[in-house]
């Protein structure tokens, strides 16, 4: 299994057109794809002001808050409130939604997958041993939410907060990672 460390310090901030925040891409597929032609995209955003989310036709989104508190208003029922302690929230990218940071700016993790091509999920990952199944088609990303040490066999790596470990398609054998520090584990699979 191929491993690449993607450092948070290397990410380029792209201001939003409405001025309400910035986005930093973590990784996209295919590599070098744009906002119009990606198959999947993982990014972090700083939400500074309330406003509508951009609409993405044929895209499924999953949102996880890393810092702060964010209310999502889908126009019906009570708003959904996300914090670093809550589970990730999936929703269609072409559904109207307004986001409102509560009590200050919010940092979130945003996974977008092209509907019908890929599926994606984000979960909290505590310290301990992580088993990455021998899935020849899946991609996994581990985002450090605290400083983290990772050992895979004889290889050891250190991630600072918000760094990512990109684990490409499997080799046909399960991989065991010993992790100190907490994080988020993202799994992206063909539909």
mmCIF file with all atom_site columns, C-alpha atoms in Angstrom:
data_model
loop_
_atom_site.group_PDB
_atom_site.id
_atom_site.type_symbol
_atom_site.label_atom_id
_atom_site.label_alt_id
_atom_site.label_comp_id
_atom_site.label_asym_id
_atom_site.label_entity_id
_atom_site.label_seq_id
_atom_site.pdbx_PDB_ins_code
_atom_site.Cartn_x
_atom_site.Cartn_y
_atom_site.Cartn_z
_atom_site.occupancy
_atom_site.B_iso_or_equiv
_atom_site.pdbx_formal_charge
_atom_site.auth_seq_id
_atom_site.auth_comp_id
_atom_site.auth_asym_id
_atom_site.auth_atom_id
_atom_site.pdbx_PDB_model_num
ATOM 1   C CA . UNK A 1 1   ? 0.000   0.000  0.000   1.00 0.00 ? 1   UNK A CA 1
ATOM 2   C CA . UNK A 1 2   ? 1.407   3.383  -1.005  1.00 0.00 ? 2   UNK A CA 1
ATOM 3   C CA . UNK A 1 3   ? 1.571   6.064  1.731   1.00 0.00 ? 3   UNK A CA 1
ATOM 4   C CA . UNK A 1 4   ? 1.991   9.807  1.134   1.00 0.00 ? 4   UNK A CA 1
ATOM 5   C CA . UNK A 1 5   ? 2.138   12.455 3.839   1.00 0.00 ? 5   UNK A CA 1
ATOM 6   C CA . UNK A 1 6   ? 0.260   15.625 2.882   1.00 0.00 ? 6   UNK A CA 1
ATOM 7   C CA . UNK A 1 7   ? 1.364   18.478 5.145   1.00 0.00 ? 7   UNK A CA 1
ATOM 8   C CA . UNK A 1 8   ? -1.195  21.073 6.239   1.00 0.00 ? 8   UNK A CA 1
ATOM 9   C CA . UNK A 1 9   ? 1.499   23.771 5.969   1.00 0.00 ? 9   UNK A CA 1
ATOM 10  C CA . UNK A 1 10  ? 1.786   23.101 2.203   1.00 0.00 ? 10  UNK A CA 1
ATOM 11  C CA . UNK A 1 11  ? -1.906  23.692 1.410   1.00 0.00 ? 11  UNK A CA 1
ATOM 12  C CA . UNK A 1 12  ? -2.814  26.796 -0.563  1.00 0.00 ? 12  UNK A CA 1
ATOM 13  C CA . UNK A 1 13  ? -5.731  28.897 0.728   1.00 0.00 ? 13  UNK A CA 1
ATOM 14  C CA . UNK A 1 14  ? -8.315  29.836 -1.918  1.00 0.00 ? 14  UNK A CA 1
ATOM 15  C CA . UNK A 1 15  ? -10.677 32.638 -0.824  1.00 0.00 ? 15  UNK A CA 1
ATOM 16  C CA . UNK A 1 16  ? -14.369 32.128 -1.524  1.00 0.00 ? 16  UNK A CA 1
ATOM 17  C CA . UNK A 1 17  ? -16.043 34.376 -4.077  1.00 0.00 ? 17  UNK A CA 1
ATOM 18  C CA . UNK A 1 18  ? -18.464 35.645 -1.409  1.00 0.00 ? 18  UNK A CA 1
ATOM 19  C CA . UNK A 1 19  ? -15.611 36.477 0.995   1.00 0.00 ? 19  UNK A CA 1
ATOM 20  C CA . UNK A 1 20  ? -17.082 34.306 3.772   1.00 0.00 ? 20  UNK A CA 1
ATOM 21  C CA . UNK A 1 21  ? -14.145 31.912 4.094   1.00 0.00 ? 21  UNK A CA 1
ATOM 22  C CA . UNK A 1 22  ? -11.279 30.039 2.472   1.00 0.00 ? 22  UNK A CA 1
ATOM 23  C CA . UNK A 1 23  ? -10.761 26.472 1.257   1.00 0.00 ? 23  UNK A CA 1
ATOM 24  C CA . UNK A 1 24  ? -7.579  24.392 1.195   1.00 0.00 ? 24  UNK A CA 1
ATOM 25  C CA . UNK A 1 25  ? -7.507  21.221 -0.914  1.00 0.00 ? 25  UNK A CA 1
ATOM 26  C CA . UNK A 1 26  ? -5.997  18.164 0.754   1.00 0.00 ? 26  UNK A CA 1
ATOM 27  C CA . UNK A 1 27  ? -6.237  15.781 -2.206  1.00 0.00 ? 27  UNK A CA 1
ATOM 28  C CA . UNK A 1 28  ? -8.322  15.200 -5.326  1.00 0.00 ? 28  UNK A CA 1
ATOM 29  C CA . UNK A 1 29  ? -8.869  12.422 -7.834  1.00 0.00 ? 29  UNK A CA 1
ATOM 30  C CA . UNK A 1 30  ? -7.871  12.391 -10.537 1.00 0.00 ? 30  UNK A CA 1
ATOM 31  C CA . UNK A 1 31  ? -4.769  14.351 -9.521  1.00 0.00 ? 31  UNK A CA 1
ATOM 32  C CA . UNK A 1 32  ? -4.881  17.872 -10.904 1.00 0.00 ? 32  UNK A CA 1
ATOM 33  C CA . UNK A 1 33  ? -8.652  17.851 -11.421 1.00 0.00 ? 33  UNK A CA 1
ATOM 34  C CA . UNK A 1 34  ? -10.613 21.069 -11.027 1.00 0.00 ? 34  UNK A CA 1
ATOM 35  C CA . UNK A 1 35  ? -13.837 21.969 -9.225  1.00 0.00 ? 35  UNK A CA 1
ATOM 36  C CA . UNK A 1 36  ? -15.693 21.005 -12.407 1.00 0.00 ? 36  UNK A CA 1
ATOM 37  C CA . UNK A 1 37  ? -14.199 17.600 -13.211 1.00 0.00 ? 37  UNK A CA 1
ATOM 38  C CA . UNK A 1 38  ? -13.106 15.842 -9.980  1.00 0.00 ? 38  UNK A CA 1
ATOM 39  C CA . UNK A 1 39  ? -14.297 12.321 -9.169  1.00 0.00 ? 39  UNK A CA 1
ATOM 40  C CA . UNK A 1 40  ? -13.609 12.917 -5.480  1.00 0.00 ? 40  UNK A CA 1
ATOM 41  C CA . UNK A 1 41  ? -12.170 15.788 -3.458  1.00 0.00 ? 41  UNK A CA 1
ATOM 42  C CA . UNK A 1 42  ? -11.134 16.201 0.171   1.00 0.00 ? 42  UNK A CA 1
ATOM 43  C CA . UNK A 1 43  ? -10.622 19.718 1.528   1.00 0.00 ? 43  UNK A CA 1
ATOM 44  C CA . UNK A 1 44  ? -10.634 21.836 4.676   1.00 0.00 ? 44  UNK A CA 1
ATOM 45  C CA . UNK A 1 45  ? -12.450 25.144 4.920   1.00 0.00 ? 45  UNK A CA 1
ATOM 46  C CA . UNK A 1 46  ? -12.497 28.067 7.304   1.00 0.00 ? 46  UNK A CA 1
ATOM 47  C CA . UNK A 1 47  ? -16.074 29.329 7.553   1.00 0.00 ? 47  UNK A CA 1
ATOM 48  C CA . UNK A 1 48  ? -16.035 32.910 8.814   1.00 0.00 ? 48  UNK A CA 1
ATOM 49  C CA . UNK A 1 49  ? -19.508 34.173 7.909   1.00 0.00 ? 49  UNK A CA 1
ATOM 50  C CA . UNK A 1 50  ? -22.995 32.721 7.487   1.00 0.00 ? 50  UNK A CA 1
ATOM 51  C CA . UNK A 1 51  ? -24.122 32.062 3.930   1.00 0.00 ? 51  UNK A CA 1
ATOM 52  C CA . UNK A 1 52  ? -25.259 29.521 1.331   1.00 0.00 ? 52  UNK A CA 1
ATOM 53  C CA . UNK A 1 53  ? -23.084 26.573 0.391   1.00 0.00 ? 53  UNK A CA 1
ATOM 54  C CA . UNK A 1 54  ? -22.060 26.268 -3.243  1.00 0.00 ? 54  UNK A CA 1
ATOM 55  C CA . UNK A 1 55  ? -24.209 23.842 -5.206  1.00 0.00 ? 55  UNK A CA 1
ATOM 56  C CA . UNK A 1 56  ? -22.527 20.798 -6.795  1.00 0.00 ? 56  UNK A CA 1
ATOM 57  C CA . UNK A 1 57  ? -24.713 18.792 -9.179  1.00 0.00 ? 57  UNK A CA 1
ATOM 58  C CA . UNK A 1 58  ? -24.286 14.997 -8.998  1.00 0.00 ? 58  UNK A CA 1
ATOM 59  C CA . UNK A 1 59  ? -22.000 15.260 -5.949  1.00 0.00 ? 59  UNK A CA 1
ATOM 60  C CA . UNK A 1 60  ? -22.513 13.730 -2.495  1.00 0.00 ? 60  UNK A CA 1
ATOM 61  C CA . UNK A 1 61  ? -20.926 15.625 0.391   1.00 0.00 ? 61  UNK A CA 1
ATOM 62  C CA . UNK A 1 62  ? -19.881 14.601 3.886   1.00 0.00 ? 62  UNK A CA 1
ATOM 63  C CA . UNK A 1 63  ? -19.009 17.351 6.347   1.00 0.00 ? 63  UNK A CA 1
ATOM 64  C CA . UNK A 1 64  ? -17.134 17.068 9.662   1.00 0.00 ? 64  UNK A CA 1
ATOM 65  C CA . UNK A 1 65  ? -16.362 20.020 11.933  1.00 0.00 ? 65  UNK A CA 1
ATOM 66  C CA . UNK A 1 66  ? -12.768 20.144 13.216  1.00 0.00 ? 66  UNK A CA 1
ATOM 67  C CA . UNK A 1 67  ? -12.972 23.382 15.242  1.00 0.00 ? 67  UNK A CA 1
ATOM 68  C CA . UNK A 1 68  ? -15.940 25.454 16.344  1.00 0.00 ? 68  UNK A CA 1
ATOM 69  C CA . UNK A 1 69  ? -19.668 24.941 15.944  1.00 0.00 ? 69  UNK A CA 1
ATOM 70  C CA . UNK A 1 70  ? -21.564 25.046 12.630  1.00 0.00 ? 70  UNK A CA 1
ATOM 71  C CA . UNK A 1 71  ? -25.316 25.087 12.012  1.00 0.00 ? 71  UNK A CA 1
ATOM 72  C CA . UNK A 1 72  ? -26.561 23.695 8.704   1.00 0.00 ? 72  UNK A CA 1
ATOM 73  C CA . UNK A 1 73  ? -30.020 24.866 7.646   1.00 0.00 ? 73  UNK A CA 1
ATOM 74  C CA . UNK A 1 74  ? -31.628 22.780 4.896   1.00 0.00 ? 74  UNK A CA 1
ATOM 75  C CA . UNK A 1 75  ? -34.822 24.859 4.924   1.00 0.00 ? 75  UNK A CA 1
ATOM 76  C CA . UNK A 1 76  ? -37.040 22.248 6.596   1.00 0.00 ? 76  UNK A CA 1
ATOM 77  C CA . UNK A 1 77  ? -37.023 21.243 10.235  1.00 0.00 ? 77  UNK A CA 1
ATOM 78  C CA . UNK A 1 78  ? -34.457 22.226 12.818  1.00 0.00 ? 78  UNK A CA 1
ATOM 79  C CA . UNK A 1 79  ? -30.909 23.107 11.712  1.00 0.00 ? 79  UNK A CA 1
ATOM 80  C CA . UNK A 1 80  ? -28.261 20.405 12.111  1.00 0.00 ? 80  UNK A CA 1
ATOM 81  C CA . UNK A 1 81  ? -25.522 21.445 14.554  1.00 0.00 ? 81  UNK A CA 1
ATOM 82  C CA . UNK A 1 82  ? -22.029 20.057 13.985  1.00 0.00 ? 82  UNK A CA 1
ATOM 83  C CA . UNK A 1 83  ? -19.122 20.200 16.452  1.00 0.00 ? 83  UNK A CA 1
ATOM 84  C CA . UNK A 1 84  ? -15.817 18.287 16.654  1.00 0.00 ? 84  UNK A CA 1
ATOM 85  C CA . UNK A 1 85  ? -17.600 15.729 18.853  1.00 0.00 ? 85  UNK A CA 1
ATOM 86  C CA . UNK A 1 86  ? -20.506 14.979 16.494  1.00 0.00 ? 86  UNK A CA 1
ATOM 87  C CA . UNK A 1 87  ? -20.518 12.451 13.673  1.00 0.00 ? 87  UNK A CA 1
ATOM 88  C CA . UNK A 1 88  ? -19.920 13.483 10.089  1.00 0.00 ? 88  UNK A CA 1
ATOM 89  C CA . UNK A 1 89  ? -23.019 14.686 8.257   1.00 0.00 ? 89  UNK A CA 1
ATOM 90  C CA . UNK A 1 90  ? -23.668 13.422 4.685   1.00 0.00 ? 90  UNK A CA 1
ATOM 91  C CA . UNK A 1 91  ? -25.936 15.331 2.287   1.00 0.00 ? 91  UNK A CA 1
ATOM 92  C CA . UNK A 1 92  ? -26.443 15.797 -1.476  1.00 0.00 ? 92  UNK A CA 1
ATOM 93  C CA . UNK A 1 93  ? -24.244 18.554 -2.887  1.00 0.00 ? 93  UNK A CA 1
ATOM 94  C CA . UNK A 1 94  ? -27.064 19.894 -5.044  1.00 0.00 ? 94  UNK A CA 1
ATOM 95  C CA . UNK A 1 95  ? -29.451 20.517 -2.116  1.00 0.00 ? 95  UNK A CA 1
ATOM 96  C CA . UNK A 1 96  ? -29.745 24.112 -0.892  1.00 0.00 ? 96  UNK A CA 1
ATOM 97  C CA . UNK A 1 97  ? -28.081 24.569 2.501   1.00 0.00 ? 97  UNK A CA 1
ATOM 98  C CA . UNK A 1 98  ? -26.999 27.582 4.523   1.00 0.00 ? 98  UNK A CA 1
ATOM 99  C CA . UNK A 1 99  ? -24.106 27.345 6.953   1.00 0.00 ? 99  UNK A CA 1
ATOM 100 C CA . UNK A 1 100 ? -23.811 29.528 10.038  1.00 0.00 ? 100 UNK A CA 1
ATOM 101 C CA . UNK A 1 101 ? -20.766 29.545 12.306  1.00 0.00 ? 101 UNK A CA 1
ATOM 102 C CA . UNK A 1 102 ? -21.842 29.883 15.944  1.00 0.00 ? 102 UNK A CA 1
ATOM 103 C CA . UNK A 1 103 ? -19.640 31.852 18.371  1.00 0.00 ? 103 UNK A CA 1
ATOM 104 C CA . UNK A 1 104 ? -16.767 32.397 15.934  1.00 0.00 ? 104 UNK A CA 1
ATOM 105 C CA . UNK A 1 105 ? -15.093 30.900 12.856  1.00 0.00 ? 105 UNK A CA 1
ATOM 106 C CA . UNK A 1 106 ? -15.337 27.187 12.066  1.00 0.00 ? 106 UNK A CA 1
ATOM 107 C CA . UNK A 1 107 ? -12.837 24.808 10.472  1.00 0.00 ? 107 UNK A CA 1
ATOM 108 C CA . UNK A 1 108 ? -14.432 21.875 8.672   1.00 0.00 ? 108 UNK A CA 1
ATOM 109 C CA . UNK A 1 109 ? -13.446 18.846 6.630   1.00 0.00 ? 109 UNK A CA 1
ATOM 110 C CA . UNK A 1 110 ? -15.384 18.404 3.412   1.00 0.00 ? 110 UNK A CA 1
ATOM 111 C CA . UNK A 1 111 ? -15.455 15.160 1.395   1.00 0.00 ? 111 UNK A CA 1
ATOM 112 C CA . UNK A 1 112 ? -17.133 15.339 -2.009  1.00 0.00 ? 112 UNK A CA 1
ATOM 113 C CA . UNK A 1 113 ? -17.622 12.295 -4.261  1.00 0.00 ? 113 UNK A CA 1
ATOM 114 C CA . UNK A 1 114 ? -19.186 12.084 -7.701  1.00 0.00 ? 114 UNK A CA 1
ATOM 115 C CA . UNK A 1 115 ? -22.532 10.306 -7.248  1.00 0.00 ? 115 UNK A CA 1
ATOM 116 C CA . UNK A 1 116 ? -22.592 6.896  -8.936  1.00 0.00 ? 116 UNK A CA 1
ATOM 117 C CA . UNK A 1 117 ? -18.784 6.697  -9.228  1.00 0.00 ? 117 UNK A CA 1
ATOM 118 C CA . UNK A 1 118 ? -17.608 6.771  -5.591  1.00 0.00 ? 118 UNK A CA 1
ATOM 119 C CA . UNK A 1 119 ? -18.887 6.587  -2.037  1.00 0.00 ? 119 UNK A CA 1
ATOM 120 C CA . UNK A 1 120 ? -17.192 8.146  0.957   1.00 0.00 ? 120 UNK A CA 1
ATOM 121 C CA . UNK A 1 121 ? -17.342 8.157  4.734   1.00 0.00 ? 121 UNK A CA 1
ATOM 122 C CA . UNK A 1 122 ? -15.601 9.973  7.593   1.00 0.00 ? 122 UNK A CA 1
ATOM 123 C CA . UNK A 1 123 ? -15.312 8.625  11.130  1.00 0.00 ? 123 UNK A CA 1
ATOM 124 C CA . UNK A 1 124 ? -13.548 9.562  14.360  1.00 0.00 ? 124 UNK A CA 1
ATOM 125 C CA . UNK A 1 125 ? -10.374 7.514  14.858  1.00 0.00 ? 125 UNK A CA 1
ATOM 126 C CA . UNK A 1 126 ? -9.009  7.218  18.407  1.00 0.00 ? 126 UNK A CA 1
ATOM 127 C CA . UNK A 1 127 ? -5.420  6.266  19.190  1.00 0.00 ? 127 UNK A CA 1
ATOM 128 C CA . UNK A 1 128 ? -4.657  2.565  18.899  1.00 0.00 ? 128 UNK A CA 1
ATOM 129 C CA . UNK A 1 129 ? -4.342  0.024  16.112  1.00 0.00 ? 129 UNK A CA 1
ATOM 130 C CA . UNK A 1 130 ? -6.122  0.665  12.830  1.00 0.00 ? 130 UNK A CA 1
ATOM 131 C CA . UNK A 1 131 ? -6.730  -2.198 10.413  1.00 0.00 ? 131 UNK A CA 1
ATOM 132 C CA . UNK A 1 132 ? -6.989  -1.086 6.793   1.00 0.00 ? 132 UNK A CA 1
ATOM 133 C CA . UNK A 1 133 ? -8.674  -3.910 4.893   1.00 0.00 ? 133 UNK A CA 1
ATOM 134 C CA . UNK A 1 134 ? -7.090  -5.338 1.772   1.00 0.00 ? 134 UNK A CA 1
ATOM 135 C CA . UNK A 1 135 ? -9.393  -3.454 -0.581  1.00 0.00 ? 135 UNK A CA 1
ATOM 136 C CA . UNK A 1 136 ? -7.648  -3.103 -3.937  1.00 0.00 ? 136 UNK A CA 1
ATOM 137 C CA . UNK A 1 137 ? -9.897  -0.221 -5.015  1.00 0.00 ? 137 UNK A CA 1
ATOM 138 C CA . UNK A 1 138 ? -10.299 1.856  -1.829  1.00 0.00 ? 138 UNK A CA 1
ATOM 139 C CA . UNK A 1 139 ? -8.355  4.944  -0.835  1.00 0.00 ? 139 UNK A CA 1
ATOM 140 C CA . UNK A 1 140 ? -8.011  5.906  2.832   1.00 0.00 ? 140 UNK A CA 1
ATOM 141 C CA . UNK A 1 141 ? -6.923  9.203  4.335   1.00 0.00 ? 141 UNK A CA 1
ATOM 142 C CA . UNK A 1 142 ? -6.024  9.680  7.990   1.00 0.00 ? 142 UNK A CA 1
ATOM 143 C CA . UNK A 1 143 ? -6.271  13.312 9.177   1.00 0.00 ? 143 UNK A CA 1
ATOM 144 C CA . UNK A 1 144 ? -4.480  14.120 12.436  1.00 0.00 ? 144 UNK A CA 1
ATOM 145 C CA . UNK A 1 145 ? -6.657  16.153 14.800  1.00 0.00 ? 145 UNK A CA 1
ATOM 146 C CA . UNK A 1 146 ? -3.787  16.196 17.302  1.00 0.00 ? 146 UNK A CA 1
ATOM 147 C CA . UNK A 1 147 ? -0.070  15.521 16.905  1.00 0.00 ? 147 UNK A CA 1
ATOM 148 C CA . UNK A 1 148 ? 0.212   11.904 15.834  1.00 0.00 ? 148 UNK A CA 1
ATOM 149 C CA . UNK A 1 149 ? 2.801   9.159  15.511  1.00 0.00 ? 149 UNK A CA 1
ATOM 150 C CA . UNK A 1 150 ? 2.079   6.357  13.037  1.00 0.00 ? 150 UNK A CA 1
ATOM 151 C CA . UNK A 1 151 ? 3.910   3.066  12.722  1.00 0.00 ? 151 UNK A CA 1
ATOM 152 C CA . UNK A 1 152 ? 3.295   0.639  9.861   1.00 0.00 ? 152 UNK A CA 1
ATOM 153 C CA . UNK A 1 153 ? 5.652   -2.297 10.172  1.00 0.00 ? 153 UNK A CA 1
ATOM 154 C CA . UNK A 1 154 ? 9.186   -0.878 10.408  1.00 0.00 ? 154 UNK A CA 1
ATOM 155 C CA . UNK A 1 155 ? 8.157   2.537  9.032   1.00 0.00 ? 155 UNK A CA 1
ATOM 156 C CA . UNK A 1 156 ? 7.339   5.359  11.439  1.00 0.00 ? 156 UNK A CA 1
ATOM 157 C CA . UNK A 1 157 ? 5.916   8.789  10.568  1.00 0.00 ? 157 UNK A CA 1
ATOM 158 C CA . UNK A 1 158 ? 4.898   11.874 12.497  1.00 0.00 ? 158 UNK A CA 1
ATOM 159 C CA . UNK A 1 159 ? 1.895   14.009 11.602  1.00 0.00 ? 159 UNK A CA 1
ATOM 160 C CA . UNK A 1 160 ? 1.271   17.466 13.003  1.00 0.00 ? 160 UNK A CA 1
ATOM 161 C CA . UNK A 1 161 ? -2.281  18.653 13.605  1.00 0.00 ? 161 UNK A CA 1
ATOM 162 C CA . UNK A 1 162 ? -4.311  18.605 10.349  1.00 0.00 ? 162 UNK A CA 1
ATOM 163 C CA . UNK A 1 163 ? -1.579  16.813 8.358   1.00 0.00 ? 163 UNK A CA 1
ATOM 164 C CA . UNK A 1 164 ? -2.896  13.884 6.324   1.00 0.00 ? 164 UNK A CA 1
ATOM 165 C CA . UNK A 1 165 ? -1.662  10.388 5.495   1.00 0.00 ? 165 UNK A CA 1
ATOM 166 C CA . UNK A 1 166 ? -2.956  9.313  2.065   1.00 0.00 ? 166 UNK A CA 1
ATOM 167 C CA . UNK A 1 167 ? -3.071  5.545  1.667   1.00 0.00 ? 167 UNK A CA 1
ATOM 168 C CA . UNK A 1 168 ? -3.549  4.474  -1.928  1.00 0.00 ? 168 UNK A CA 1
ATOM 169 C CA . UNK A 1 169 ? -5.223  1.365  -3.224  1.00 0.00 ? 169 UNK A CA 1
ATOM 170 C CA . UNK A 1 170 ? -4.389  -1.752 -1.245  1.00 0.00 ? 170 UNK A CA 1
ATOM 171 C CA . UNK A 1 171 ? -1.783  -4.359 -2.067  1.00 0.00 ? 171 UNK A CA 1
ATOM 172 C CA . UNK A 1 172 ? -4.123  -7.277 -1.417  1.00 0.00 ? 172 UNK A CA 1
ATOM 173 C CA . UNK A 1 173 ? -2.997  -7.599 2.217   1.00 0.00 ? 173 UNK A CA 1
ATOM 174 C CA . UNK A 1 174 ? -4.493  -5.971 5.305   1.00 0.00 ? 174 UNK A CA 1
ATOM 175 C CA . UNK A 1 175 ? -2.371  -3.118 6.690   1.00 0.00 ? 175 UNK A CA 1
ATOM 176 C CA . UNK A 1 176 ? -2.016  -2.510 10.419  1.00 0.00 ? 176 UNK A CA 1
ATOM 177 C CA . UNK A 1 177 ? -1.238  1.011  11.641  1.00 0.00 ? 177 UNK A CA 1
ATOM 178 C CA . UNK A 1 178 ? -0.308  1.729  15.248  1.00 0.00 ? 178 UNK A CA 1
ATOM 179 C CA . UNK A 1 179 ? -1.382  5.299  15.978  1.00 0.00 ? 179 UNK A CA 1
ATOM 180 C CA . UNK A 1 180 ? -0.785  7.604  18.941  1.00 0.00 ? 180 UNK A CA 1
ATOM 181 C CA . UNK A 1 181 ? -3.008  10.677 18.902  1.00 0.00 ? 181 UNK A CA 1
ATOM 182 C CA . UNK A 1 182 ? -6.529  11.106 17.613  1.00 0.00 ? 182 UNK A CA 1
ATOM 183 C CA . UNK A 1 183 ? -7.723  11.707 14.088  1.00 0.00 ? 183 UNK A CA 1
ATOM 184 C CA . UNK A 1 184 ? -10.323 11.168 11.415  1.00 0.00 ? 184 UNK A CA 1
ATOM 185 C CA . UNK A 1 185 ? -10.325 8.238  9.004   1.00 0.00 ? 185 UNK A CA 1
ATOM 186 C CA . UNK A 1 186 ? -11.776 8.811  5.555   1.00 0.00 ? 186 UNK A CA 1
ATOM 187 C CA . UNK A 1 187 ? -12.630 5.880  3.257   1.00 0.00 ? 187 UNK A CA 1
ATOM 188 C CA . UNK A 1 188 ? -13.339 6.429  -0.447  1.00 0.00 ? 188 UNK A CA 1
ATOM 189 C CA . UNK A 1 189 ? -14.518 3.478  -2.539  1.00 0.00 ? 189 UNK A CA 1
ATOM 190 C CA . UNK A 1 190 ? -15.840 2.917  -6.055  1.00 0.00 ? 190 UNK A CA 1
ATOM 191 C CA . UNK A 1 191 ? -19.659 2.816  -6.080  1.00 0.00 ? 191 UNK A CA 1
#
